[in-house]
PDB file of C-alpha atoms in Angstrom:
ATOM      1  CA  MET O   1       0.000   0.000   0.000  1.00 58.00           C
ATOM      2  CA  SER O   2       1.212   3.440  -0.916  1.00 61.00           C
ATOM      3  CA  ASP O   3       2.434   6.081   1.532  1.00 70.00           C
ATOM      4  CA  ALA O   4       1.249   8.815  -0.855  1.00 73.00           C
ATOM      5  CA  PRO O   5      -1.313  11.292   0.467  1.00 83.00           C
ATOM      6  CA  VAL O   6      -4.888  10.025   0.165  1.00 86.00           C
ATOM      7  CA  ILE O   7      -7.422  12.050  -1.836  1.00 87.00           C
ATOM      8  CA  VAL O   8     -10.388  12.929   0.396  1.00 90.00           C
ATOM      9  CA  ALA O   9     -12.212  15.630  -1.621  1.00 92.00           C
ATOM     10  CA  ARG O  10     -12.449  17.635  -4.825  1.00 92.00           C
ATOM     11  CA  ILE O  11     -13.231  21.338  -4.854  1.00 96.00           C
ATOM     12  CA  ALA O  12     -16.477  21.561  -6.831  1.00 95.00           C
ATOM     13  CA  ARG O  13     -16.885  25.335  -6.911  1.00 96.00           C
ATOM     14  CA  PRO O  14     -16.717  28.562  -4.920  1.00 97.00           C
ATOM     15  CA  HIS O  15     -19.610  29.501  -2.648  1.00 97.00           C
ATOM     16  CA  GLY O  16     -20.416  33.099  -1.765  1.00 94.00           C
ATOM     17  CA  ILE O  17     -18.221  36.159  -2.051  1.00 93.00           C
ATOM     18  CA  ARG O  18     -15.933  35.539   0.956  1.00 93.00           C
ATOM     19  CA  GLY O  19     -14.087  32.545  -0.484  1.00 93.00           C
ATOM     20  CA  GLY O  20     -16.218  29.633   0.683  1.00 96.00           C
ATOM     21  CA  LEU O  21     -15.667  26.336  -1.115  1.00 97.00           C
ATOM     22  CA  LEU O  22     -18.048  23.487  -1.892  1.00 97.00           C
ATOM     23  CA  LEU O  23     -16.301  20.118  -1.661  1.00 96.00           C
ATOM     24  CA  GLU O  24     -17.271  16.767  -3.148  1.00 92.00           C
ATOM     25  CA  ALA O  25     -16.189  14.299  -0.461  1.00 90.00           C
ATOM     26  CA  GLU O  26     -14.297  11.268  -1.745  1.00 85.00           C
ATOM     27  CA  THR O  27     -14.312   9.513   1.598  1.00 83.00           C
ATOM     28  CA  ASP O  28     -16.913   7.955   3.829  1.00 79.00           C
ATOM     29  CA  ARG O  29     -15.124   9.453   6.841  1.00 84.00           C
ATOM     30  CA  ALA O  30     -15.744  13.104   5.976  1.00 89.00           C
ATOM     31  CA  GLU O  31     -17.236  13.918   9.388  1.00 91.00           C
ATOM     32  CA  ALA O  32     -13.995  12.878  11.071  1.00 88.00           C
ATOM     33  CA  LEU O  33     -11.739  14.623   8.558  1.00 92.00           C
ATOM     34  CA  PHE O  34     -13.484  17.913   7.783  1.00 95.00           C
ATOM     35  CA  ARG O  35     -13.058  19.739  11.098  1.00 94.00           C
ATOM     36  CA  ALA O  36     -11.736  23.150  12.080  1.00 94.00           C
ATOM     37  CA  GLY O  37      -7.944  23.194  12.144  1.00 95.00           C
ATOM     38  CA  ARG O  38      -7.488  20.316   9.661  1.00 95.00           C
ATOM     39  CA  ARG O  39      -4.937  20.954   6.915  1.00 94.00           C
ATOM     40  CA  LEU O  40      -5.833  19.561   3.500  1.00 95.00           C
ATOM     41  CA  HIS O  41      -3.070  19.412   0.900  1.00 94.00           C
ATOM     42  CA  LEU O  42      -3.727  20.573  -2.671  1.00 93.00           C
ATOM     43  CA  ILE O  43      -2.886  17.870  -5.194  1.00 85.00           C
ATOM     44  CA  ASP O  44      -3.689  19.773  -8.384  1.00 73.00           C
ATOM     45  CA  GLY O  45      -5.578  22.785  -9.639  1.00 55.00           C
ATOM     46  CA  ASP O  46      -4.257  26.329  -9.958  1.00 47.00           C
ATOM     47  CA  THR O  47      -1.136  26.149  -7.817  1.00 42.00           C
ATOM     48  CA  ASP O  48       2.055  28.195  -8.150  1.00 40.00           C
ATOM     49  CA  ALA O  49       3.116  27.938 -11.799  1.00 32.00           C
ATOM     50  CA  GLY O  50      -0.439  27.561 -13.094  1.00 36.00           C
ATOM     51  CA  ALA O  51      -1.596  30.676 -11.246  1.00 40.00           C
ATOM     52  CA  ARG O  52       1.374  32.738 -12.489  1.00 32.00           C
ATOM     53  CA  ALA O  53       1.009  31.500 -16.071  1.00 32.00           C
ATOM     54  CA  ARG O  54      -2.631  32.573 -16.179  1.00 36.00           C
ATOM     55  CA  GLY O  55      -2.032  35.775 -14.240  1.00 38.00           C
ATOM     56  CA  ARG O  56      -4.596  34.839 -11.588  1.00 42.00           C
ATOM     57  CA  ALA O  57      -4.834  36.859  -8.413  1.00 43.00           C
ATOM     58  CA  GLY O  58      -2.383  39.433  -9.740  1.00 42.00           C
ATOM     59  CA  GLY O  59       0.432  36.897  -9.917  1.00 42.00           C
ATOM     60  CA  ALA O  60      -0.041  35.839  -6.287  1.00 47.00           C
ATOM     61  CA  LEU O  61       0.723  32.229  -5.514  1.00 50.00           C
ATOM     62  CA  GLN O  62      -2.052  29.856  -4.491  1.00 56.00           C
ATOM     63  CA  PRO O  63      -1.482  27.991  -1.206  1.00 64.00           C
ATOM     64  CA  ARG O  64      -0.227  24.400  -1.285  1.00 88.00           C
ATOM     65  CA  ALA O  65      -2.422  23.466   1.694  1.00 92.00           C
ATOM     66  CA  LEU O  66      -5.696  24.743   3.059  1.00 95.00           C
ATOM     67  CA  THR O  67      -6.556  25.072   6.751  1.00 96.00           C
ATOM     68  CA  LEU O  68     -10.233  24.525   7.511  1.00 97.00           C
ATOM     69  CA  GLU O  69     -11.850  27.182   9.684  1.00 97.00           C
ATOM     70  CA  THR O  70     -15.420  25.878   9.347  1.00 96.00           C
ATOM     71  CA  ALA O  71     -16.987  22.837   7.703  1.00 96.00           C
ATOM     72  CA  ARG O  72     -20.600  21.687   7.438  1.00 96.00           C
ATOM     73  CA  LEU O  73     -22.797  19.656   5.174  1.00 95.00           C
ATOM     74  CA  HIS O  74     -24.585  21.715   2.528  1.00 95.00           C
ATOM     75  CA  GLY O  75     -26.930  19.350   0.700  1.00 92.00           C
ATOM     76  CA  ARG O  76     -24.707  16.497  -0.488  1.00 90.00           C
ATOM     77  CA  ARG O  77     -21.530  18.584  -0.482  1.00 95.00           C
ATOM     78  CA  TRP O  78     -19.373  20.074   2.256  1.00 96.00           C
ATOM     79  CA  LEU O  79     -19.265  23.845   2.602  1.00 97.00           C
ATOM     80  CA  VAL O  80     -15.944  24.951   4.036  1.00 97.00           C
ATOM     81  CA  GLU O  81     -14.191  28.208   4.791  1.00 97.00           C
ATOM     82  CA  VAL O  82     -10.411  28.132   4.753  1.00 96.00           C
ATOM     83  CA  ARG O  83      -7.829  30.484   6.207  1.00 95.00           C
ATOM     84  CA  GLU O  84      -5.833  30.848   2.975  1.00 94.00           C
ATOM     85  CA  VAL O  85      -8.736  31.875   0.701  1.00 94.00           C
ATOM     86  CA  ALA O  86     -10.182  35.347   1.351  1.00 92.00           C
ATOM     87  CA  ASP O  87     -12.484  35.961  -1.620  1.00 95.00           C
ATOM     88  CA  ARG O  88     -14.389  34.410  -4.497  1.00 95.00           C
ATOM     89  CA  THR O  89     -11.629  35.171  -7.034  1.00 94.00           C
ATOM     90  CA  ALA O  90      -9.096  33.147  -5.035  1.00 93.00           C
ATOM     91  CA  ALA O  91     -11.671  30.383  -4.521  1.00 95.00           C
ATOM     92  CA  GLU O  92     -12.392  30.239  -8.261  1.00 95.00           C
ATOM     93  CA  GLY O  93      -8.710  29.522  -8.911  1.00 92.00           C
ATOM     94  CA  LEU O  94      -9.011  26.324  -6.873  1.00 95.00           C
ATOM     95  CA  ARG O  95     -12.004  24.870  -8.753  1.00 94.00           C
ATOM     96  CA  GLY O  96     -11.374  21.217  -9.591  1.00 92.00           C
ATOM     97  CA  ALA O  97      -8.368  20.811  -7.287  1.00 93.00           C
ATOM     98  CA  ARG O  98      -8.206  17.622  -5.288  1.00 90.00           C
ATOM     99  CA  LEU O  99      -7.474  17.661  -1.569  1.00 94.00           C
ATOM    100  CA  ALA O 100      -5.557  15.027   0.344  1.00 92.00           C
ATOM    101  CA  VAL O 101      -4.360  14.105   3.816  1.00 92.00           C
ATOM    102  CA  PRO O 102      -1.358  11.996   4.821  1.00 90.00           C
ATOM    103  CA  ARG O 103      -2.326   8.337   5.277  1.00 85.00           C
ATOM    104  CA  GLU O 104      -1.321   8.415   8.967  1.00 87.00           C
ATOM    105  CA  GLU O 105      -3.963  11.110   9.642  1.00 86.00           C
ATOM    106  CA  LEU O 106      -6.832   8.935   8.422  1.00 84.00           C
ATOM    107  CA  PRO O 107      -9.143   7.219  10.904  1.00 78.00           C
ATOM    108  CA  ASP O 108      -8.276   3.561  11.513  1.00 78.00           C
ATOM    109  CA  LEU O 109      -9.745   1.043   9.100  1.00 76.00           C
ATOM    110  CA  PRO O 110     -11.448  -2.143  10.285  1.00 78.00           C
ATOM    111  CA  ASP O 111      -9.470  -5.387   9.970  1.00 79.00           C
ATOM    112  CA  GLY O 112      -9.213  -6.330   6.307  1.00 74.00           C
ATOM    113  CA  GLY O 113     -10.262  -2.804   5.301  1.00 77.00           C
ATOM    114  CA  TYR O 114      -8.577  -0.891   2.512  1.00 83.00           C
ATOM    115  CA  LEU O 115      -8.919   2.400   0.694  1.00 82.00           C
ATOM    116  CA  LEU O 116      -9.931   2.695  -2.953  1.00 83.00           C
ATOM    117  CA  HIS O 117      -6.735   4.752  -3.229  1.00 81.00           C
ATOM    118  CA  ASP O 118      -4.794   1.538  -2.430  1.00 86.00           C
ATOM    119  CA  LEU O 119      -5.943  -0.008  -5.729  1.00 90.00           C
ATOM    120  CA  ILE O 120      -4.019   2.526  -7.838  1.00 90.00           C
ATOM    121  CA  GLY O 121      -1.037   0.852  -9.480  1.00 92.00           C
ATOM    122  CA  MET O 122      -2.427  -2.678  -9.093  1.00 95.00           C
ATOM    123  CA  SER O 123      -2.925  -4.959 -12.096  1.00 96.00           C
ATOM    124  CA  VAL O 124      -6.367  -6.199 -13.042  1.00 96.00           C
ATOM    125  CA  CYS O 125      -6.283  -9.853 -14.075  1.00 95.00           C
ATOM    126  CA  GLU O 126      -8.854 -12.256 -15.480  1.00 93.00           C
ATOM    127  CA  ASP O 127      -8.230 -15.991 -15.676  1.00 92.00           C
ATOM    128  CA  GLY O 128      -4.541 -15.424 -14.863  1.00 91.00           C
ATOM    129  CA  VAL O 129      -4.033 -12.898 -17.687  1.00 92.00           C
ATOM    130  CA  ALA O 130      -3.155  -9.276 -16.908  1.00 93.00           C
ATOM    131  CA  ILE O 131      -5.650  -6.898 -18.548  1.00 93.00           C
ATOM    132  CA  GLY O 132      -4.303  -3.523 -17.452  1.00 94.00           C
ATOM    133  CA  VAL O 133      -3.045  -1.345 -14.618  1.00 95.00           C
ATOM    134  CA  ILE O 134      -5.323   0.795 -12.433  1.00 95.00           C
ATOM    135  CA  ARG O 135      -4.377   4.458 -12.941  1.00 92.00           C
ATOM    136  CA  GLU O 136      -7.303   6.096 -11.117  1.00 89.00           C
ATOM    137  CA  VAL O 137     -10.389   5.176  -9.124  1.00 88.00           C
ATOM    138  CA  TYR O 138     -13.535   7.260  -9.535  1.00 83.00           C
ATOM    139  CA  ASP O 139     -15.840   6.923  -6.545  1.00 76.00           C
ATOM    140  CA  GLN O 140     -19.263   7.111  -8.199  1.00 77.00           C
ATOM    141  CA  PRO O 141     -22.661   6.821  -6.460  1.00 74.00           C
ATOM    142  CA  GLY O 142     -23.569   3.426  -7.986  1.00 79.00           C
ATOM    143  CA  ALA O 143     -20.158   1.771  -7.821  1.00 84.00           C
ATOM    144  CA  PRO O 144     -16.558   2.944  -8.026  1.00 89.00           C
ATOM    145  CA  LEU O 145     -15.042   2.866 -11.513  1.00 91.00           C
ATOM    146  CA  LEU O 146     -11.512   1.631 -12.129  1.00 94.00           C
ATOM    147  CA  ALA O 147      -9.675   3.571 -14.842  1.00 94.00           C
ATOM    148  CA  LEU O 148      -7.374   0.992 -16.419  1.00 94.00           C
ATOM    149  CA  ASP O 149      -4.470   1.595 -18.739  1.00 92.00           C
ATOM    150  CA  VAL O 150      -5.024  -1.123 -21.343  1.00 90.00           C
ATOM    151  CA  GLY O 151      -2.387  -0.931 -24.054  1.00 87.00           C
ATOM    152  CA  GLY O 152      -2.093   2.845 -23.725  1.00 89.00           C
ATOM    153  CA  ARG O 153      -5.868   3.450 -23.756  1.00 91.00           C
ATOM    154  CA  GLU O 154      -8.096   4.166 -20.781  1.00 92.00           C
ATOM    155  CA  ARG O 155     -10.890   1.698 -20.072  1.00 92.00           C
ATOM    156  CA  LEU O 156     -13.409   2.131 -17.255  1.00 93.00           C
ATOM    157  CA  ILE O 157     -14.722  -0.919 -15.453  1.00 93.00           C
ATOM    158  CA  PRO O 158     -17.052  -1.068 -12.449  1.00 93.00           C
ATOM    159  CA  PHE O 159     -15.529  -2.173  -9.161  1.00 94.00           C
ATOM    160  CA  GLU O 160     -18.453  -4.273  -7.948  1.00 92.00           C
ATOM    161  CA  ALA O 161     -18.345  -7.161  -5.489  1.00 90.00           C
ATOM    162  CA  GLU O 162     -19.881  -9.634  -7.964  1.00 93.00           C
ATOM    163  CA  LEU O 163     -17.059  -8.951 -10.460  1.00 94.00           C
ATOM    164  CA  VAL O 164     -14.165  -9.165  -7.981  1.00 94.00           C
ATOM    165  CA  VAL O 165     -12.810 -12.671  -7.467  1.00 95.00           C
ATOM    166  CA  GLU O 166      -9.926 -11.704  -5.165  1.00 94.00           C
ATOM    167  CA  LEU O 167      -7.893  -8.731  -3.994  1.00 93.00           C
ATOM    168  CA  ASP O 168      -4.250  -9.686  -3.533  1.00 93.00           C
ATOM    169  CA  PHE O 169      -2.381  -6.657  -2.199  1.00 91.00           C
ATOM    170  CA  GLU O 170       0.867  -8.624  -1.773  1.00 92.00           C
ATOM    171  CA  ALA O 171       0.882  -9.608  -5.465  1.00 94.00           C
ATOM    172  CA  GLY O 172      -0.533  -6.218  -6.506  1.00 94.00           C
ATOM    173  CA  GLU O 173      -3.439  -7.850  -8.342  1.00 96.00           C
ATOM    174  CA  VAL O 174      -7.192  -7.444  -8.505  1.00 96.00           C
ATOM    175  CA  ARG O 175      -8.557 -10.690  -9.918  1.00 96.00           C
ATOM    176  CA  MET O 176     -11.882 -10.171 -11.661  1.00 96.00           C
ATOM    177  CA  LYS O 177     -14.451 -11.931 -13.820  1.00 95.00           C
ATOM    178  CA  LEU O 178     -15.673  -9.358 -16.344  1.00 92.00           C
ATOM    179  CA  PRO O 179     -18.788  -9.511 -18.517  1.00 90.00           C
ATOM    180  CA  ALA O 180     -18.058 -10.433 -22.136  1.00 87.00           C
ATOM    181  CA  GLY O 181     -17.341  -7.404 -24.312  1.00 85.00           C
ATOM    182  CA  LEU O 182     -16.923  -4.906 -21.450  1.00 84.00           C
ATOM    183  CA  LEU O 183     -13.441  -3.851 -22.568  1.00 79.00           C
ATOM    184  CA  ASP O 184     -14.603  -3.439 -26.178  1.00 77.00           C
ATOM    185  CA  ILE O 185     -16.875  -0.513 -25.331  1.00 69.00           C
TER     186      ILE O 185
END
């Protein structure tokens, strides 16, 4: 399992004129993670070079981490205010950025538990044959989708219990039984 920071949210859009942010949680432990004082690390979005190249915020640099001052549910999203973002213009520059926390700051998992993040880099195999490597996991409402690199092309497959034969973290393999023709779509 990777020691890389774990993605816990994506900034959906700004909210209000004082720099509020609406987050799409990518964790089922949002209540434990989104609390005042928590630092969330920016993984992508308009950070340093991107902000300068586009001339955003008068050439000012975007922060590399955000410190939550407030956080609450707002419909299905989290509405947060952060110390480093003072207005809507600065918040707009963060749209689409993903936020992460170090693995050691996550709540404990139950025995045998794992994070979807842990699947990235594993091979997907069917009947002993490697199909592709997991490059990303999209946590969708119905079922997570695995984005596989199959011969240089991305293929999305559902990560559903009835398709998974075995997860072997030591071997770095997800053994699956896929419906016929799924990879041809």
